[in-house]
PDB file of C-alpha atoms in Angstrom:
ATOM      1  CA  MET A 202     156.594 110.237  50.556  1.00  0.00           C
ATOM      2  CA  GLN A 203     157.765 108.582  53.775  1.00  0.00           C
ATOM      3  CA  ASP A 204     155.991 105.317  54.741  1.00  0.00           C
ATOM      4  CA  MET A 205     154.542 106.014  58.234  1.00  0.00           C
ATOM      5  CA  HIS A 206     155.003 102.369  59.183  1.00  0.00           C
ATOM      6  CA  GLU A 207     158.726 102.719  58.559  1.00  0.00           C
ATOM      7  CA  VAL A 208     158.812 105.858  60.695  1.00  0.00           C
ATOM      8  CA  SER A 209     157.175 104.142  63.675  1.00  0.00           C
ATOM      9  CA  ASP A 210     158.540 100.598  63.370  1.00  0.00           C
ATOM     10  CA  PRO A 211     161.633 100.023  65.597  1.00  0.00           C
ATOM     11  CA  ASP A 212     163.128  97.506  63.158  1.00  0.00           C
ATOM     12  CA  HIS A 213     163.005 100.002  60.284  1.00  0.00           C
ATOM     13  CA  ILE A 214     164.376 102.727  62.553  1.00  0.00           C
ATOM     14  CA  PHE A 215     167.264 100.527  63.660  1.00  0.00           C
ATOM     15  CA  ILE A 216     168.153  99.681  60.058  1.00  0.00           C
ATOM     16  CA  ARG A 217     168.104 103.355  59.122  1.00  0.00           C
ATOM     17  CA  VAL A 218     170.401 104.222  62.045  1.00  0.00           C
ATOM     18  CA  VAL A 219     172.940 101.592  60.970  1.00  0.00           C
ATOM     19  CA  ASP A 220     172.763 102.811  57.361  1.00  0.00           C
ATOM     20  CA  ALA A 221     173.082 106.483  58.324  1.00  0.00           C
ATOM     21  CA  GLY A 222     175.693 105.947  61.036  1.00  0.00           C
ATOM     22  CA  SER A 223     174.006 108.050  63.719  1.00  0.00           C
ATOM     23  CA  LEU A 224     170.747 108.613  65.567  1.00  0.00           C
ATOM     24  CA  ARG A 225     170.868 112.330  64.839  1.00  0.00           C
ATOM     25  CA  ALA A 226     171.118 111.794  61.073  1.00  0.00           C
ATOM     26  CA  VAL A 227     167.978 109.641  61.067  1.00  0.00           C
ATOM     27  CA  ALA A 228     166.131 112.152  63.259  1.00  0.00           C
ATOM     28  CA  GLN A 229     166.977 114.912  60.778  1.00  0.00           C
ATOM     29  CA  GLU A 230     165.802 112.758  57.850  1.00  0.00           C
ATOM     30  CA  LEU A 231     162.476 112.043  59.553  1.00  0.00           C
ATOM     31  CA  GLY A 232     162.028 115.494  61.081  1.00  0.00           C
ATOM     32  CA  VAL A 233     161.743 114.247  64.677  1.00  0.00           C
ATOM     33  CA  ASP A 234     163.649 114.716  67.926  1.00  0.00           C
ATOM     34  CA  PRO A 235     166.749 112.482  68.296  1.00  0.00           C
ATOM     35  CA  SER A 236     165.475 111.336  71.685  1.00  0.00           C
ATOM     36  CA  SER A 237     162.479 109.653  70.015  1.00  0.00           C
ATOM     37  CA  ILE A 238     164.810 107.687  67.743  1.00  0.00           C
ATOM     38  CA  SER A 239     166.899 106.719  70.749  1.00  0.00           C
ATOM     39  CA  ARG A 240     163.818 105.507  72.628  1.00  0.00           C
ATOM     40  CA  LYS A 241     162.742 103.274  69.745  1.00  0.00           C
ATOM     41  CA  VAL A 242     166.181 101.673  69.503  1.00  0.00           C
ATOM     42  CA  SER A 243     166.282 101.215  73.277  1.00  0.00           C
ATOM     43  CA  ALA A 244     162.850  99.570  73.197  1.00  0.00           C
ATOM     44  CA  LEU A 245     164.113  97.177  70.514  1.00  0.00           C
ATOM     45  CA  GLU A 246     167.185  96.350  72.616  1.00  0.00           C
ATOM     46  CA  ASP A 247     164.950  95.714  75.636  1.00  0.00           C
ATOM     47  CA  ARG A 248     162.718  93.435  73.590  1.00  0.00           C
ATOM     48  CA  LEU A 249     165.670  91.428  72.277  1.00  0.00           C
ATOM     49  CA  GLN A 250     167.605  91.575  75.546  1.00  0.00           C
ATOM     50  CA  ALA A 251     170.729  92.520  73.576  1.00  0.00           C
ATOM     51  CA  LYS A 252     172.794  95.663  73.030  1.00  0.00           C
ATOM     52  CA  LEU A 253     172.543  96.532  69.343  1.00  0.00           C
ATOM     53  CA  LEU A 254     174.372  99.862  69.102  1.00  0.00           C
ATOM     54  CA  ARG A 255     177.533 101.450  70.475  1.00  0.00           C
ATOM     55  CA  ARG A 256     176.495 105.099  70.821  1.00  0.00           C
ATOM     56  CA  SER A 257     178.587 108.242  70.916  1.00  0.00           C
ATOM     57  CA  THR A 258     177.782 111.895  70.335  1.00  0.00           C
ATOM     58  CA  LYS A 259     178.729 111.618  66.650  1.00  0.00           C
ATOM     59  CA  ARG A 260     178.464 107.954  65.677  1.00  0.00           C
ATOM     60  CA  SER A 261     176.268 104.938  66.371  1.00  0.00           C
ATOM     61  CA  GLU A 262     177.859 101.672  65.277  1.00  0.00           C
ATOM     62  CA  PRO A 263     176.304  98.204  65.502  1.00  0.00           C
ATOM     63  CA  THR A 264     177.650  95.709  68.003  1.00  0.00           C
ATOM     64  CA  GLU A 265     178.338  92.155  66.846  1.00  0.00           C
ATOM     65  CA  ALA A 266     174.783  91.213  67.858  1.00  0.00           C
ATOM     66  CA  GLY A 267     173.475  94.383  66.213  1.00  0.00           C
ATOM     67  CA  LEU A 268     175.201  93.625  62.918  1.00  0.00           C
ATOM     68  CA  ARG A 269     173.779  90.099  62.916  1.00  0.00           C
ATOM     69  CA  TYR A 270     170.299  91.456  63.589  1.00  0.00           C
ATOM     70  CA  TYR A 271     170.700  94.183  60.969  1.00  0.00           C
ATOM     71  CA  ASN A 272     171.741  91.727  58.244  1.00  0.00           C
ATOM     72  CA  GLY A 273     168.991  89.253  59.026  1.00  0.00           C
ATOM     73  CA  MET A 274     166.233  91.836  59.461  1.00  0.00           C
ATOM     74  CA  ARG A 275     167.175  93.704  56.299  1.00  0.00           C
ATOM     75  CA  ARG A 276     166.846  90.451  54.354  1.00  0.00           C
ATOM     76  CA  LEU A 277     163.461  89.682  55.939  1.00  0.00           C
ATOM     77  CA  LEU A 278     162.156  93.164  55.111  1.00  0.00           C
ATOM     78  CA  ASP A 279     163.361  92.797  51.515  1.00  0.00           C
ATOM     79  CA  GLU A 280     161.522  89.501  51.215  1.00  0.00           C
ATOM     80  CA  ARG A 281     158.372  91.024  52.705  1.00  0.00           C
ATOM     81  CA  ALA A 282     158.515  93.873  50.182  1.00  0.00           C
ATOM     82  CA  ALA A 283     158.951  91.352  47.340  1.00  0.00           C
ATOM     83  CA  LEU A 284     155.943  89.378  48.606  1.00  0.00           C
ATOM     84  CA  GLU A 285     153.817  92.514  48.849  1.00  0.00           C
ATOM     85  CA  ASP A 286     154.760  93.490  45.292  1.00  0.00           C
ATOM     86  CA  GLN A 287     153.880  90.026  44.013  1.00  0.00           C
ATOM     87  CA  VAL A 288     150.524  89.882  45.815  1.00  0.00           C
ATOM     88  CA  SER A 289     149.545  93.386  44.739  1.00  0.00           C
ATOM     89  CA  GLY A 290     150.570  92.690  41.147  1.00  0.00           C
ATOM     90  CA  LEU A 291     153.005  95.574  41.073  1.00  0.00           C
ATOM     91  CA  THR A 292     156.071  95.668  38.871  1.00  0.00           C
ATOM     92  CA  ASP A 293     158.016  97.530  41.496  1.00  0.00           C
ATOM     93  CA  GLU A 294     161.152  99.544  40.869  1.00  0.00           C
ATOM     94  CA  PRO A 295     164.184  98.570  42.950  1.00  0.00           C
ATOM     95  CA  ARG A 296     164.589 100.443  46.200  1.00  0.00           C
ATOM     96  CA  GLY A 297     166.541 100.317  49.434  1.00  0.00           C
ATOM     97  CA  ARG A 298     170.111  99.146  49.801  1.00  0.00           C
ATOM     98  CA  LEU A 299     171.715  96.578  47.494  1.00  0.00           C
ATOM     99  CA  ARG A 300     175.054  95.045  48.575  1.00  0.00           C
ATOM    100  CA  ILE A 301     176.956  93.062  45.948  1.00  0.00           C
ATOM    101  CA  GLY A 302     180.162  91.107  46.569  1.00  0.00           C
ATOM    102  CA  ALA A 303     182.642  90.444  43.760  1.00  0.00           C
ATOM    103  CA  PRO A 304     186.321  89.583  43.165  1.00  0.00           C
ATOM    104  CA  VAL A 305     188.475  92.706  43.352  1.00  0.00           C
ATOM    105  CA  ASP A 306     189.796  93.099  39.809  1.00  0.00           C
ATOM    106  CA  PHE A 307     186.827  91.516  38.034  1.00  0.00           C
ATOM    107  CA  GLY A 308     184.374  93.551  40.095  1.00  0.00           C
ATOM    108  CA  ALA A 309     186.109  96.836  39.343  1.00  0.00           C
ATOM    109  CA  ARG A 310     186.165  96.057  35.619  1.00  0.00           C
ATOM    110  CA  PHE A 311     182.784  94.409  34.998  1.00  0.00           C
ATOM    111  CA  VAL A 312     180.476  94.925  37.992  1.00  0.00           C
ATOM    112  CA  ALA A 313     181.080  98.607  38.767  1.00  0.00           C
ATOM    113  CA  PRO A 314     179.689  99.775  35.372  1.00  0.00           C
ATOM    114  CA  VAL A 315     176.450  97.879  36.028  1.00  0.00           C
ATOM    115  CA  VAL A 316     176.193  99.477  39.474  1.00  0.00           C
ATOM    116  CA  ALA A 317     176.718 102.932  37.962  1.00  0.00           C
ATOM    117  CA  GLU A 318     173.941 102.258  35.438  1.00  0.00           C
ATOM    118  CA  LEU A 319     171.495 101.226  38.158  1.00  0.00           C
ATOM    119  CA  LEU A 320     172.304 104.249  40.318  1.00  0.00           C
ATOM    120  CA  ALA A 321     171.728 106.598  37.395  1.00  0.00           C
ATOM    121  CA  GLU A 322     168.360 105.043  36.567  1.00  0.00           C
ATOM    122  CA  PHE A 323     166.806 104.357  39.968  1.00  0.00           C
ATOM    123  CA  SER A 324     166.871 107.185  42.498  1.00  0.00           C
ATOM    124  CA  ASP A 325     165.461 105.086  45.374  1.00  0.00           C
ATOM    125  CA  LEU A 326     168.252 102.515  45.164  1.00  0.00           C
ATOM    126  CA  ASP A 327     171.510 102.639  47.125  1.00  0.00           C
ATOM    127  CA  VAL A 328     174.256 100.229  46.041  1.00  0.00           C
ATOM    128  CA  GLU A 329     177.387  99.097  47.832  1.00  0.00           C
ATOM    129  CA  LEU A 330     179.944  97.067  45.884  1.00  0.00           C
ATOM    130  CA  VAL A 331     182.094  95.004  48.246  1.00  0.00           C
ATOM    131  CA  LEU A 332     185.265  93.799  46.527  1.00  0.00           C
ATOM    132  CA  GLY A 333     187.064  90.779  47.915  1.00  0.00           C
ATOM    133  CA  SER A 334     186.756  87.016  48.252  1.00  0.00           C
ATOM    134  CA  GLY A 335     185.652  84.421  50.778  1.00  0.00           C
ATOM    135  CA  PHE A 336     181.999  85.497  50.973  1.00  0.00           C
ATOM    136  CA  ASP A 337     180.812  82.053  52.069  1.00  0.00           C
ATOM    137  CA  ASP A 338     178.028  83.279  54.349  1.00  0.00           C
ATOM    138  CA  LEU A 339     176.051  85.985  52.570  1.00  0.00           C
ATOM    139  CA  VAL A 340     173.790  86.661  55.545  1.00  0.00           C
ATOM    140  CA  GLU A 341     176.728  87.148  57.907  1.00  0.00           C
ATOM    141  CA  ALA A 342     178.465  89.357  55.342  1.00  0.00           C
ATOM    142  CA  GLY A 343     175.276  91.363  54.782  1.00  0.00           C
ATOM    143  CA  LEU A 344     175.336  90.736  51.036  1.00  0.00           C
ATOM    144  CA  ASP A 345     172.299  90.419  48.784  1.00  0.00           C
ATOM    145  CA  ALA A 346     174.244  88.641  46.055  1.00  0.00           C
ATOM    146  CA  VAL A 347     177.803  87.735  45.179  1.00  0.00           C
ATOM    147  CA  ILE A 348     179.699  87.188  41.922  1.00  0.00           C
ATOM    148  CA  ARG A 349     181.962  84.142  41.798  1.00  0.00           C
ATOM    149  CA  ILE A 350     184.360  83.013  39.107  1.00  0.00           C
ATOM    150  CA  GLY A 351     185.088  79.298  38.771  1.00  0.00           C
ATOM    151  CA  ASN A 352     183.420  76.012  39.593  1.00  0.00           C
ATOM    152  CA  LEU A 353     181.448  75.950  42.822  1.00  0.00           C
ATOM    153  CA  THR A 354     181.778  73.521  45.672  1.00  0.00           C
ATOM    154  CA  ASP A 355     178.568  72.235  47.241  1.00  0.00           C
ATOM    155  CA  SER A 356     176.590  75.262  48.363  1.00  0.00           C
ATOM    156  CA  SER A 357     173.231  76.067  49.899  1.00  0.00           C
ATOM    157  CA  LEU A 358     173.093  79.225  47.770  1.00  0.00           C
ATOM    158  CA  ILE A 359     171.108  79.671  44.561  1.00  0.00           C
ATOM    159  CA  ALA A 360     173.522  79.993  41.624  1.00  0.00           C
ATOM    160  CA  LYS A 361     172.829  81.413  38.169  1.00  0.00           C
ATOM    161  CA  LYS A 362     175.498  81.108  35.476  1.00  0.00           C
ATOM    162  CA  VAL A 363     175.700  84.358  33.529  1.00  0.00           C
ATOM    163  CA  GLY A 364     178.730  83.763  31.317  1.00  0.00           C
ATOM    164  CA  SER A 365     182.285  82.483  31.316  1.00  0.00           C
ATOM    165  CA  VAL A 366     185.844  83.792  31.416  1.00  0.00           C
ATOM    166  CA  PRO A 367     188.076  82.553  28.572  1.00  0.00           C
ATOM    167  CA  ARG A 368     191.644  81.949  29.745  1.00  0.00           C
ATOM    168  CA  VAL A 369     195.018  82.003  28.052  1.00  0.00           C
ATOM    169  CA  VAL A 370     198.702  81.365  28.749  1.00  0.00           C
ATOM    170  CA  VAL A 371     200.722  84.530  28.139  1.00  0.00           C
ATOM    171  CA  ALA A 372     204.342  85.649  28.220  1.00  0.00           C
ATOM    172  CA  SER A 373     206.108  88.876  27.362  1.00  0.00           C
ATOM    173  CA  ARG A 374     207.970  89.183  24.084  1.00  0.00           C
ATOM    174  CA  LYS A 375     211.010  90.120  26.169  1.00  0.00           C
ATOM    175  CA  TYR A 376     210.835  86.813  28.046  1.00  0.00           C
ATOM    176  CA  LEU A 377     210.325  84.740  24.895  1.00  0.00           C
ATOM    177  CA  ASP A 378     213.234  86.394  23.098  1.00  0.00           C
ATOM    178  CA  LYS A 379     215.480  85.325  25.977  1.00  0.00           C
ATOM    179  CA  HIS A 380     214.089  81.886  26.813  1.00  0.00           C
ATOM    180  CA  GLY A 381     212.392  80.642  23.644  1.00  0.00           C
ATOM    181  CA  THR A 382     208.756  80.092  22.756  1.00  0.00           C
ATOM    182  CA  PRO A 383     206.921  76.917  23.868  1.00  0.00           C
ATOM    183  CA  ASP A 384     205.337  75.131  20.903  1.00  0.00           C
ATOM    184  CA  LYS A 385     203.127  72.608  22.710  1.00  0.00           C
ATOM    185  CA  PRO A 386     201.632  72.206  26.194  1.00  0.00           C
ATOM    186  CA  ALA A 387     204.402  69.850  27.361  1.00  0.00           C
ATOM    187  CA  ASP A 388     206.974  72.609  26.683  1.00  0.00           C
ATOM    188  CA  LEU A 389     205.365  74.804  29.367  1.00  0.00           C
ATOM    189  CA  THR A 390     206.804  72.645  32.149  1.00  0.00           C
ATOM    190  CA  ALA A 391     210.272  74.070  31.440  1.00  0.00           C
ATOM    191  CA  HIS A 392     209.186  77.653  32.156  1.00  0.00           C
ATOM    192  CA  PRO A 393     208.395  79.408  35.460  1.00  0.00           C
ATOM    193  CA  PHE A 394     204.855  80.645  36.027  1.00  0.00           C
ATOM    194  CA  VAL A 395     203.568  83.630  37.953  1.00  0.00           C
ATOM    195  CA  PHE A 396     200.633  82.401  40.061  1.00  0.00           C
ATOM    196  CA  TYR A 397     197.556  84.347  41.122  1.00  0.00           C
ATOM    197  CA  GLN A 398     197.155  82.672  44.483  1.00  0.00           C
ATOM    198  CA  ASN A 399     199.670  83.731  47.129  1.00  0.00           C
ATOM    199  CA  GLY A 400     201.790  80.827  48.344  1.00  0.00           C
ATOM    200  CA  GLN A 401     201.120  78.716  45.265  1.00  0.00           C
ATOM    201  CA  ARG A 402     204.210  77.299  43.582  1.00  0.00           C
ATOM    202  CA  ARG A 403     202.760  74.389  41.646  1.00  0.00           C
ATOM    203  CA  GLY A 404     199.679  73.717  39.549  1.00  0.00           C
ATOM    204  CA  GLU A 405     198.141  71.763  36.697  1.00  0.00           C
ATOM    205  CA  LEU A 406     196.868  73.064  33.373  1.00  0.00           C
ATOM    206  CA  VAL A 407     194.472  71.168  31.122  1.00  0.00           C
ATOM    207  CA  PHE A 408     194.347  71.707  27.338  1.00  0.00           C
ATOM    208  CA  SER A 409     192.214  70.204  24.580  1.00  0.00           C
ATOM    209  CA  LYS A 410     192.517  69.976  20.816  1.00  0.00           C
ATOM    210  CA  THR A 411     190.349  68.049  18.328  1.00  0.00           C
ATOM    211  CA  GLY A 412     189.155  65.659  20.970  1.00  0.00           C
ATOM    212  CA  LYS A 413     192.570  65.184  22.545  1.00  0.00           C
ATOM    213  CA  ARG A 414     193.034  66.244  26.159  1.00  0.00           C
ATOM    214  CA  VAL A 415     196.364  66.745  27.908  1.00  0.00           C
ATOM    215  CA  SER A 416     197.396  68.010  31.326  1.00  0.00           C
ATOM    216  CA  VAL A 417     200.747  69.482  32.284  1.00  0.00           C
ATOM    217  CA  GLU A 418     202.241  70.368  35.636  1.00  0.00           C
ATOM    218  CA  ILE A 419     203.580  73.892  36.018  1.00  0.00           C
ATOM    219  CA  THR A 420     205.797  75.454  38.680  1.00  0.00           C
ATOM    220  CA  GLY A 421     206.984  78.938  39.574  1.00  0.00           C
ATOM    221  CA  ARG A 422     208.738  81.165  42.097  1.00  0.00           C
ATOM    222  CA  SER A 423     206.386  84.147  42.189  1.00  0.00           C
ATOM    223  CA  ALA A 424     202.745  84.899  43.008  1.00  0.00           C
ATOM    224  CA  ALA A 425     200.455  87.882  43.565  1.00  0.00           C
ATOM    225  CA  ASN A 426     196.787  88.303  44.438  1.00  0.00           C
ATOM    226  CA  SER A 427     196.320  91.280  42.126  1.00  0.00           C
ATOM    227  CA  VAL A 428     195.734  91.120  38.380  1.00  0.00           C
ATOM    228  CA  SER A 429     197.513  94.448  37.845  1.00  0.00           C
ATOM    229  CA  ALA A 430     200.553  93.229  39.804  1.00  0.00           C
ATOM    230  CA  ILE A 431     200.644  89.994  37.808  1.00  0.00           C
ATOM    231  CA  ARG A 432     200.467  91.964  34.580  1.00  0.00           C
ATOM    232  CA  LYS A 433     203.537  93.966  35.598  1.00  0.00           C
ATOM    233  CA  LEU A 434     205.425  90.844  36.671  1.00  0.00           C
ATOM    234  CA  VAL A 435     204.731  89.103  33.373  1.00  0.00           C
ATOM    235  CA  LEU A 436     205.567  92.201  31.317  1.00  0.00           C
ATOM    236  CA  GLY A 437     208.791  92.463  33.298  1.00  0.00           C
ATOM    237  CA  GLY A 438     209.825  88.948  32.246  1.00  0.00           C
ATOM    238  CA  ALA A 439     209.189  87.133  35.554  1.00  0.00           C
ATOM    239  CA  GLY A 440     207.596  84.206  33.735  1.00  0.00           C
ATOM    240  CA  LEU A 441     204.444  82.902  32.107  1.00  0.00           C
ATOM    241  CA  HIS A 442     200.906  83.253  33.430  1.00  0.00           C
ATOM    242  CA  PHE A 443     197.653  81.378  32.940  1.00  0.00           C
ATOM    243  CA  GLY A 444     194.861  83.858  33.422  1.00  0.00           C
ATOM    244  CA  PRO A 445     191.737  85.557  32.027  1.00  0.00           C
ATOM    245  CA  VAL A 446     191.888  87.015  28.532  1.00  0.00           C
ATOM    246  CA  TRP A 447     190.227  90.229  29.772  1.00  0.00           C
ATOM    247  CA  ALA A 448     193.143  90.972  32.096  1.00  0.00           C
ATOM    248  CA  PHE A 449     195.627  91.128  29.202  1.00  0.00           C
ATOM    249  CA  GLU A 450     193.385  92.346  26.390  1.00  0.00           C
ATOM    250  CA  GLU A 451     195.309  95.548  25.659  1.00  0.00           C
ATOM    251  CA  GLU A 452     198.772  93.963  25.886  1.00  0.00           C
ATOM    252  CA  LEU A 453     197.746  91.072  23.646  1.00  0.00           C
ATOM    253  CA  ALA A 454     196.352  93.527  21.090  1.00  0.00           C
ATOM    254  CA  ASN A 455     199.508  95.671  20.964  1.00  0.00           C
ATOM    255  CA  GLY A 456     201.890  92.695  21.009  1.00  0.00           C
ATOM    256  CA  ASP A 457     203.534  93.335  24.389  1.00  0.00           C
ATOM    257  CA  LEU A 458     202.221  89.951  25.503  1.00  0.00           C
ATOM    258  CA  VAL A 459     202.029  86.816  23.353  1.00  0.00           C
ATOM    259  CA  PRO A 460     199.418  84.030  23.661  1.00  0.00           C
ATOM    260  CA  LEU A 461     201.150  80.653  23.891  1.00  0.00           C
ATOM    261  CA  VAL A 462     200.130  77.298  22.375  1.00  0.00           C
ATOM    262  CA  PRO A 463     197.220  79.046  20.593  1.00  0.00           C
ATOM    263  CA  ASP A 464     196.170  75.857  18.774  1.00  0.00           C
ATOM    264  CA  TRP A 465     195.164  74.342  22.120  1.00  0.00           C
ATOM    265  CA  SER A 466     192.072  75.383  24.068  1.00  0.00           C
ATOM    266  CA  CYS A 467     192.194  76.213  27.773  1.00  0.00           C
ATOM    267  CA  VAL A 468     189.322  75.621  30.164  1.00  0.00           C
ATOM    268  CA  SER A 469     187.082  78.668  30.637  1.00  0.00           C
ATOM    269  CA  PHE A 470     185.844  79.547  34.138  1.00  0.00           C
ATOM    270  CA  PRO A 471     182.097  80.123  34.670  1.00  0.00           C
ATOM    271  CA  ILE A 472     180.777  83.449  35.985  1.00  0.00           C
ATOM    272  CA  GLN A 473     177.952  82.958  38.471  1.00  0.00           C
ATOM    273  CA  VAL A 474     175.674  85.155  40.554  1.00  0.00           C
ATOM    274  CA  LEU A 475     174.683  83.634  43.899  1.00  0.00           C
ATOM    275  CA  TRP A 476     172.068  84.584  46.467  1.00  0.00           C
ATOM    276  CA  VAL A 477     170.403  83.072  49.513  1.00  0.00           C
ATOM    277  CA  PRO A 478     167.415  80.830  48.638  1.00  0.00           C
ATOM    278  CA  THR A 479     164.154  82.716  48.969  1.00  0.00           C
ATOM    279  CA  GLU A 480     160.669  82.244  47.599  1.00  0.00           C
ATOM    280  CA  PHE A 481     160.367  85.973  46.920  1.00  0.00           C
ATOM    281  CA  LEU A 482     163.480  87.325  45.229  1.00  0.00           C
ATOM    282  CA  PRO A 483     163.751  91.103  45.784  1.00  0.00           C
ATOM    283  CA  THR A 484     163.356  93.207  42.664  1.00  0.00           C
ATOM    284  CA  LYS A 485     166.769  94.824  43.183  1.00  0.00           C
ATOM    285  CA  VAL A 486     168.578  91.440  43.081  1.00  0.00           C
ATOM    286  CA  ARG A 487     166.651  90.248  40.040  1.00  0.00           C
ATOM    287  CA  LEU A 488     167.227  93.513  38.174  1.00  0.00           C
ATOM    288  CA  PHE A 489     170.945  93.576  38.991  1.00  0.00           C
ATOM    289  CA  THR A 490     171.315  89.999  37.734  1.00  0.00           C
ATOM    290  CA  ASP A 491     169.467  90.765  34.492  1.00  0.00           C
ATOM    291  CA  ARG A 492     171.544  93.888  33.839  1.00  0.00           C
ATOM    292  CA  PHE A 493     174.777  92.062  34.673  1.00  0.00           C
ATOM    293  CA  ILE A 494     173.914  89.241  32.232  1.00  0.00           C
ATOM    294  CA  SER A 495     173.276  91.820  29.514  1.00  0.00           C
ATOM    295  CA  PHE A 496     176.563  93.608  30.244  1.00  0.00           C
ATOM    296  CA  VAL A 497     178.578  90.363  30.220  1.00  0.00           C
ATOM    297  CA  GLY A 498     177.090  89.505  26.827  1.00  0.00           C
ATOM    298  CA  GLN A 499     178.449  92.766  25.380  1.00  0.00           C
ATOM    299  CA  GLN A 500     182.060  92.140  26.448  1.00  0.00           C
ATOM    300  CA  GLY A 501     184.354  90.711  23.795  1.00  0.00           C
ATOM    301  CA  SER A 502     186.748  89.270  26.380  1.00  0.00           C
ATOM    302  CA  LEU A 503     183.952  87.324  28.116  1.00  0.00           C
ATOM    303  CA  ALA A 504     181.691  84.601  26.752  1.00  0.00           C
ATOM    304  CA  SER A 505     177.919  84.480  27.205  1.00  0.00           C
TER     305      SER A 505
END
């Protein structure tokens, strides 16, 4: 049943217009005349003294000011709903829109299945998975939470470690047959590496073994910002790669790729979920985090 406050409140109406993409779509959802929706948005713009929407006959898209207001207001409404649930003692099911940011390849492999599970279970929840990097400002990006891999710099965000990504140095059997197999970390310096970060041509790897810790400098002539592209480069004999075990699980199992210096341990990267500090964490963020932790714990190529 439709909450009458949401029907009459200009802030809720504006959020629905941005989500739906048009005034007419919201009018049809609510069973009212499009002109009434337009009047409520106009009243909001008058109150704020800012243009929030670019309107056309088919689409209504937020302006820069409108997008900023949408992101901030959506977060405030989520927090209000979480407060109401807490005060009323309800164990509320997740509802509304949930936007999660995650690295491209990792998100497609490990976050998308959790999203699919939530969508199947909760009919009042809409989820958008935004794949990419550089989500430093969650409010500006309109994200409820973001997945990050690796150690964090100083941040004002709340971070929860949910697991870790074991890493390994790999090479193709084709490459090793031609260039020889490194026996110890120091031998890696004589071989070219394929880097994940575009523009990178040099790096440092740290290994440990029975209390001993060594670091070696590596170099290379190739890089790609895609795990699938790196996999093809390494399989094609372009060089060695230091990367997540999960990315090469199948090739390591069938022998197409070989783990190098297996007696030495590589540093694992932490998996963390981050969100903006809030006293009342929305149910949808908490539930996603709990489900994601459970899913990570079931993956053999990840560590809890």
